[in-house]
Coordinates of C-alpha atoms in Angstrom, one line a residue:
Chain A
M23 CA 82.3 141.0 158.7
N24 CA 81.7 143.5 156.0
D25 CA 84.1 146.6 155.7
N26 CA 81.2 148.9 155.3
E27 CA 79.8 147.9 158.6
Y28 CA 82.5 149.8 160.5
R29 CA 81.4 152.9 162.3
V30 CA 84.7 154.8 161.5
V31 CA 85.5 156.6 158.3
W32 CA 88.8 155.1 157.2
G33 CA 89.7 158.1 155.2
K34 CA 90.1 158.5 151.4
S35 CA 93.2 156.6 151.3
G36 CA 92.1 153.7 153.5
L37 CA 93.7 152.1 156.4
Y38 CA 97.5 151.7 156.4
T39 CA 99.4 148.7 157.7
L40 CA 103.1 147.8 157.7
E41 CA 104.8 144.9 155.8
T42 CA 105.9 143.1 159.0
S43 CA 107.0 140.0 157.2
A44 CA 110.3 141.7 156.4
W45 CA 111.2 141.6 160.1
R46 CA 111.5 137.8 159.9
T47 CA 114.8 135.9 160.2
F48 CA 113.2 132.5 160.7
R49 CA 109.9 131.3 159.3
P50 CA 107.6 128.7 160.7
Q51 CA 106.7 125.6 158.6
I52 CA 104.1 123.0 159.7
D53 CA 105.2 119.4 159.4
Y54 CA 101.8 117.9 158.6
S55 CA 102.9 114.3 159.4
K56 CA 103.1 115.5 163.1
C57 CA 100.4 118.1 163.2
V58 CA 97.1 117.0 164.9
G59 CA 95.2 120.2 164.3
C60 CA 94.6 121.0 167.9
G61 CA 94.8 124.8 167.2
T62 CA 97.2 125.8 170.1
C63 CA 99.4 127.8 167.6
L64 CA 96.2 129.5 166.3
L65 CA 95.2 130.5 169.7
Y66 CA 98.6 132.0 170.7
C67 CA 99.8 133.6 167.5
P68 CA 99.9 137.3 168.5
L69 CA 99.2 138.4 164.9
C70 CA 96.4 136.0 164.1
C71 CA 98.5 134.8 161.2
I72 CA 97.5 131.2 161.7
G73 CA 94.1 130.0 160.4
K74 CA 92.3 126.9 159.4
A75 CA 91.6 126.0 155.8
D76 CA 90.1 122.6 154.7
G77 CA 90.6 121.2 158.1
R78 CA 94.3 121.9 158.1
I79 CA 96.2 124.5 160.0
V80 CA 97.7 127.0 157.6
I81 CA 100.2 129.8 158.4
D82 CA 99.8 133.0 156.4
L83 CA 103.3 134.3 156.1
S84 CA 102.4 137.7 154.7
Y85 CA 102.6 139.4 158.0
C86 CA 104.2 136.9 160.2
K87 CA 107.0 138.5 162.3
G88 CA 108.7 135.2 163.1
C89 CA 108.4 135.5 166.8
G90 CA 108.4 131.8 167.3
I91 CA 105.6 131.5 169.8
C92 CA 103.8 128.9 167.6
R93 CA 106.8 126.7 167.6
E94 CA 107.5 127.0 171.3
E95 CA 103.8 126.3 172.3
C96 CA 103.2 123.4 169.8
P97 CA 102.5 120.3 171.9
K98 CA 103.6 118.1 169.1
Q99 CA 106.7 120.0 168.1
A100 CA 105.2 120.0 164.6
I101 CA 106.5 123.4 163.6
D102 CA 109.9 123.6 161.9
W103 CA 112.0 126.7 162.1
I104 CA 113.6 127.6 158.7
K105 CA 116.1 130.3 158.3
E106 CA 115.0 132.9 155.7
A107 CA 117.2 133.1 152.7
R108 CA 117.9 136.8 151.8
Chain B
M30 CA 90.3 120.3 170.2
L31 CA 89.6 124.1 170.2
K32 CA 86.9 125.7 168.3
M33 CA 88.2 127.4 165.2
M34 CA 87.4 131.0 164.4
A35 CA 86.6 132.2 161.0
A36 CA 89.2 133.5 158.7
S37 CA 88.2 137.0 159.6
K38 CA 90.9 138.5 161.7
G39 CA 88.7 140.5 164.1
L40 CA 88.9 144.2 164.8
V41 CA 92.7 144.5 164.8
T42 CA 94.5 144.5 161.5
H43 CA 97.8 142.9 160.6
G44 CA 101.1 144.8 160.3
V45 CA 101.2 146.5 163.6
S46 CA 104.7 147.7 164.5
S47 CA 104.7 146.0 167.9
C48 CA 107.7 144.0 168.7
Q49 CA 108.0 140.3 167.8
G50 CA 106.4 138.2 170.5
C51 CA 104.6 141.2 172.1
G52 CA 102.0 140.2 174.7
I53 CA 99.9 143.3 174.1
E54 CA 99.0 142.2 170.5
L55 CA 97.7 139.0 171.9
I56 CA 95.7 140.8 174.7
I57 CA 94.2 143.5 172.5
R58 CA 93.1 141.0 169.8
N59 CA 91.4 138.8 172.4
V60 CA 89.9 141.7 174.3
L61 CA 88.3 143.4 171.3
D62 CA 87.2 140.0 169.9
V63 CA 85.1 139.6 173.1
L64 CA 84.1 143.2 173.3
G65 CA 82.9 143.4 169.7
E66 CA 82.3 146.3 167.4
D67 CA 80.1 148.3 169.9
T68 CA 83.1 149.6 171.7
V69 CA 84.9 152.9 172.0
L70 CA 88.6 152.8 172.8
V71 CA 90.7 155.2 174.8
I72 CA 94.4 154.6 174.4
P73 CA 97.2 156.7 176.1
P74 CA 100.5 157.2 174.4
G75 CA 102.4 154.0 175.2
C76 CA 103.0 150.8 173.5
A77 CA 99.2 150.4 172.9
A78 CA 99.3 153.6 170.9
L79 CA 100.8 151.5 168.1
F80 CA 97.2 150.2 167.7
S81 CA 95.4 153.5 167.9
G82 CA 97.8 154.7 165.2
T83 CA 101.0 156.6 164.6
G84 CA 100.7 158.8 161.6
P85 CA 98.7 157.4 158.7
E86 CA 98.9 153.9 160.1
A87 CA 96.0 152.6 162.2
A88 CA 95.5 149.2 163.5
V89 CA 92.1 149.1 165.3
K90 CA 88.8 149.4 163.2
L91 CA 87.0 151.1 166.0
A92 CA 86.2 154.6 167.0
G93 CA 88.8 155.7 169.6
I94 CA 90.8 158.5 171.0
Q95 CA 94.4 158.8 171.9
G96 CA 94.7 161.0 175.0
N97 CA 97.5 161.7 177.4
L98 CA 99.1 159.5 179.9
E99 CA 97.4 161.1 182.9
N100 CA 93.9 161.3 181.8
S101 CA 92.8 158.1 180.0
A102 CA 90.2 157.3 182.8
A103 CA 89.0 161.0 182.8
I104 CA 88.5 160.8 179.0
A105 CA 86.7 157.5 179.2
S106 CA 84.5 159.0 182.0
G107 CA 83.6 161.9 179.7
I108 CA 82.7 159.5 176.9
A109 CA 80.6 157.5 179.2
A110 CA 78.9 160.7 180.4
G111 CA 78.1 161.6 176.8
F112 CA 76.6 158.2 176.1
R113 CA 74.5 158.5 179.3
H114 CA 73.2 161.8 178.1
Q115 CA 72.3 160.3 174.7
G116 CA 70.6 157.4 176.4
N117 CA 73.1 155.0 174.9
E118 CA 73.4 152.0 177.3
H119 CA 74.9 149.5 175.1
T120 CA 78.3 150.9 174.0
T121 CA 81.3 149.7 176.0
V122 CA 83.8 152.5 176.8
C123 CA 87.2 150.7 177.2
A124 CA 90.4 152.4 178.3
F125 CA 93.3 150.3 177.3
C126 CA 96.4 151.5 179.2
G127 CA 99.8 150.4 180.2
D128 CA 101.2 150.2 183.7
G129 CA 102.9 153.6 183.5
A130 CA 99.5 155.3 182.5
T131 CA 97.8 153.4 185.3
V132 CA 99.9 153.0 188.5
D133 CA 102.2 156.0 187.9
I134 CA 100.8 158.9 185.9
G135 CA 97.2 158.1 185.6
L136 CA 96.5 156.8 189.0
Q137 CA 94.7 160.0 190.1
S138 CA 92.2 160.0 187.2
L139 CA 91.7 156.3 187.6
S140 CA 91.0 156.8 191.3
G141 CA 88.5 159.5 190.5
A142 CA 86.7 157.3 188.0
M143 CA 86.6 154.5 190.4
E144 CA 85.2 156.9 193.2
R145 CA 82.5 158.1 191.0
N146 CA 81.9 154.5 189.8
E147 CA 81.8 155.6 186.1
N148 CA 80.5 153.2 183.6
I149 CA 83.9 152.3 182.0
L150 CA 86.0 149.2 181.4
Y151 CA 89.6 150.0 182.4
I152 CA 92.2 147.6 181.1
C153 CA 95.8 147.8 182.4
Y154 CA 98.2 145.6 180.5
D155 CA 101.2 145.4 182.8
N156 CA 104.6 145.0 181.1
E157 CA 106.3 146.3 184.2
A158 CA 108.2 149.3 182.9
Y159 CA 107.8 152.2 180.4
M160 CA 108.7 150.0 177.4
N161 CA 107.7 152.4 174.6
T162 CA 110.1 155.2 175.7
G163 CA 113.1 152.9 176.3
I164 CA 112.5 150.7 179.3
Q165 CA 112.4 153.2 182.2
G166 CA 111.3 151.8 185.5
S167 CA 107.7 152.4 186.6
S168 CA 106.1 151.8 190.0
S169 CA 104.9 148.4 188.6
T170 CA 108.6 147.2 188.0
P171 CA 109.2 144.4 190.5
L172 CA 111.9 144.3 193.2
G173 CA 115.4 143.7 191.6
A174 CA 114.5 144.3 188.0
S175 CA 117.0 146.2 186.0
T176 CA 115.7 149.0 183.8
T177 CA 117.5 152.0 182.2
T178 CA 116.6 154.1 185.3
T179 CA 117.4 151.3 187.8
P180 CA 120.4 149.8 186.1
A181 CA 121.5 147.9 189.3
G182 CA 118.1 146.5 190.0
K183 CA 115.0 148.2 191.4
P184 CA 115.6 148.6 195.2
V185 CA 111.9 148.6 196.2
G186 CA 108.9 146.5 195.2
S187 CA 106.0 147.3 192.9
K188 CA 102.6 148.9 193.8
D189 CA 99.9 146.4 194.3
L190 CA 97.4 147.8 191.8
I191 CA 94.6 145.2 192.4
Q192 CA 94.5 146.1 196.1
I193 CA 94.4 149.8 195.4
V194 CA 91.4 149.0 193.0
M195 CA 89.8 146.9 195.7
A196 CA 90.1 149.6 198.2
H197 CA 87.8 151.7 196.0
G198 CA 85.1 149.1 196.2
V199 CA 84.4 148.8 192.4
P200 CA 81.8 146.4 191.2
Y201 CA 84.3 144.2 189.4
A202 CA 88.1 143.8 189.2
A203 CA 90.3 141.0 188.1
T204 CA 93.8 140.0 187.1
A205 CA 94.5 137.9 184.1
S206 CA 97.5 136.6 182.1
V207 CA 98.3 135.9 178.5
A208 CA 99.2 132.4 179.7
D209 CA 95.5 131.6 180.1
L210 CA 93.6 133.1 177.3
G211 CA 90.4 131.2 178.1
D212 CA 90.4 132.8 181.6
L213 CA 91.3 136.2 180.2
R214 CA 88.4 136.0 177.7
R215 CA 86.0 134.9 180.3
K216 CA 86.9 137.8 182.6
V217 CA 86.5 140.3 179.8
K218 CA 83.1 138.9 179.0
K219 CA 82.1 139.1 182.6
A220 CA 83.3 142.6 182.9
K221 CA 81.5 143.6 179.8
G222 CA 78.1 142.5 181.3
I223 CA 78.6 144.5 184.5
K224 CA 77.6 148.2 185.0
G225 CA 80.0 150.5 186.7
C226 CA 83.7 150.9 186.9
R227 CA 85.4 147.6 186.0
V228 CA 89.2 147.2 186.2
L229 CA 91.2 144.3 184.5
H230 CA 95.0 144.0 185.3
I231 CA 96.6 141.8 182.6
H232 CA 100.2 140.5 182.9
C233 CA 102.0 141.1 179.6
P234 CA 105.5 139.8 179.2
C235 CA 107.7 142.1 177.0
P236 CA 110.6 140.4 175.1
T237 CA 112.4 143.8 174.5
G238 CA 112.3 145.1 178.1
W239 CA 112.5 141.9 180.0
G240 CA 115.3 140.4 178.0
Y241 CA 114.2 137.0 176.7
H242 CA 113.7 135.4 173.3
S243 CA 110.3 136.5 171.7
S244 CA 109.1 132.8 171.5
K245 CA 109.1 132.5 175.3
T246 CA 106.3 135.1 175.9
I247 CA 103.6 132.5 176.9
E248 CA 106.1 130.2 178.8
L249 CA 107.3 133.2 180.8
A250 CA 103.7 134.3 181.6
R251 CA 102.8 130.8 182.7
E252 CA 106.0 130.7 184.9
G253 CA 104.9 133.9 186.5
V254 CA 101.5 132.4 187.4
D255 CA 103.1 129.1 188.5
S256 CA 105.6 130.9 190.9
G257 CA 102.9 133.2 192.3
A258 CA 104.8 136.3 191.0
W259 CA 101.4 137.0 189.2
V260 CA 98.3 136.0 191.1
L261 CA 95.2 135.3 189.1
M262 CA 92.3 136.6 191.1
E263 CA 88.8 138.2 190.8
Y264 CA 87.1 140.8 193.1
E265 CA 83.4 141.0 192.8
N266 CA 80.9 142.5 195.3
G267 CA 83.5 142.9 198.0
R268 CA 84.6 139.2 197.7
V269 CA 88.0 138.0 196.5
K270 CA 88.2 134.8 194.7
L271 CA 91.6 133.4 193.7
G272 CA 92.2 131.7 190.4
R273 CA 94.6 129.0 189.4
R274 CA 96.8 128.2 192.5
P275 CA 100.5 128.5 191.9
S276 CA 102.2 125.2 191.8
K277 CA 105.5 126.5 192.7
L278 CA 104.7 129.2 195.2
G279 CA 107.8 130.9 196.5
H280 CA 110.1 129.6 193.8
A281 CA 110.4 132.6 191.6
E282 CA 114.0 131.7 190.6
D283 CA 112.8 129.8 187.5
Y284 CA 110.7 132.8 186.5
M285 CA 113.6 135.2 187.1
K286 CA 116.4 133.4 185.5
L287 CA 114.6 133.3 182.2
Q288 CA 114.8 137.1 182.1
K289 CA 117.9 139.3 181.6
R290 CA 116.4 142.2 183.6
F291 CA 116.9 140.0 186.8
R292 CA 120.6 139.4 186.1
T293 CA 121.6 141.7 189.0
A294 CA 119.1 140.2 191.3
V295 CA 120.9 137.4 192.9
G296 CA 121.1 135.8 196.5
E297 CA 119.5 138.1 198.9
L298 CA 117.1 139.8 196.4
T299 CA 115.7 136.5 195.2
A300 CA 115.0 135.5 198.7
Q301 CA 113.4 138.8 199.4
T302 CA 111.2 138.4 196.2
N303 CA 110.1 135.0 197.3
E304 CA 109.2 136.3 200.8
R305 CA 107.2 139.1 199.3
I306 CA 105.4 136.6 196.9
I307 CA 104.6 134.2 199.8
S308 CA 103.3 136.9 202.2
R309 CA 101.2 138.6 199.5
Y310 CA 99.7 135.3 198.5
E311 CA 98.9 134.4 202.1
Y312 CA 97.3 137.8 202.7
L313 CA 95.2 137.3 199.5
E314 CA 94.2 133.9 200.7
K315 CA 93.0 135.4 204.0
L316 CA 90.9 137.9 202.1
E317 CA 89.4 135.1 200.1
R318 CA 88.5 133.2 203.3
L319 CA 86.9 136.4 204.8
G320 CA 84.7 136.7 201.8
G321 CA 83.6 133.1 202.0
E322 CA 82.4 133.6 205.6

C-alpha cells in the first residue's frame, strides 16, 4: 500500500506514533529449533509486530509492548521470555 | 499452516497507547483489515479513541470522526445519509464503540438507527466496564464483577445487547470473540456485504480492568466462549444461529477464577452466574430451533 493512496491528509508534520517498545519488561525471542512457522503468534499479536521474512517468523521489537500473548499462544512453546536489561 | 500476510501492517499504525495485551487493538486491526480503505470510522471517546487520536497522535489511516458517547450511531446515520445523497453506495460507515457507548449512554441513538435501518455497521467491543475512565461499572458488567463503582461485586446482571438488537429486527447481527479471529473476520466480511443496520458485538478481555496478566487475553476469551459466559451467535433475517457450542456450559468457575474482578464473587454468586448462563443458553437454543422450523 502506498502512503499517497490514503484519502486523509496527514498534516504537514505527518502521523505521530508512540515509542511503545519502552514499556517492555520482558522481550520475546523465537527459538528457531522449536519454531515450525505455523503463524499462530503472527495471528494473535495485537500490535502486528510479528511478520514473516524468508520463510521464518520474525519479531519486530521496535514497537513490541511485551504483552506475552505470542508466548502464551505458541503451540510449540518456541518463544523464550527474556528480561530486558536496563 | 496459516496464510501469511504481507509485511504491510494494514490501516492501523504501530505505537498506539492501548495497554499491553489489549483486545481492542487486535479487534480493530482485524476489522479494518477486512473492511479495507473504503471506510469511514466513527469512534466515541473511550478506549477506542486512542485509535482516532489524542492530540497529535493518530493511529488509523482512515477518514473518521470522534463524536460523543451518546451519539455515535446518530453521527454514523448522518454520514450514511450524506453518502446516500451523493449516490455513494460503496463506502462502509463503521461506528466502533465500547460497551458504555452502546448499552448505557448511546443506546437511544443506536435504537433509533436500528429502527430507521440506517446503512451503517455498528461494532461494539465489549470489555464490560468503562475502562478508559478508570474501570467504572457499566450495564454490560456481569454479575459479581468488582469495579470502582461496584467494589463488592455488581449485584445485578448485565444487559443482553444482542437480544435488544434482535428485537429491532435488523438485517444482520452477530456476536464474536477475539478467541476465534477466523470467525470474527468472517462475520465482519458478511456484515460488510449486507445493506442496512448491522450490529456486531465483540467480546474483548481487558487486562487492566479484569485483573489478569496481559498474556492471558486470548486464553480468557476462549475460556469465556467455552463456559458459555460469551455465546457466539448470528442473527440473520429473523433467524438465530448459534456458533461454537460451549464445551463446559455452566462451569464458569474456571473463567471467573482467572480474573481478579471476580475475587468477591464466591459461593452463591458463582452458582447464580452459572444458572444465568445455562438459562440464557437454553433460551437461545430454543430461538435457534424456532428459526429452523
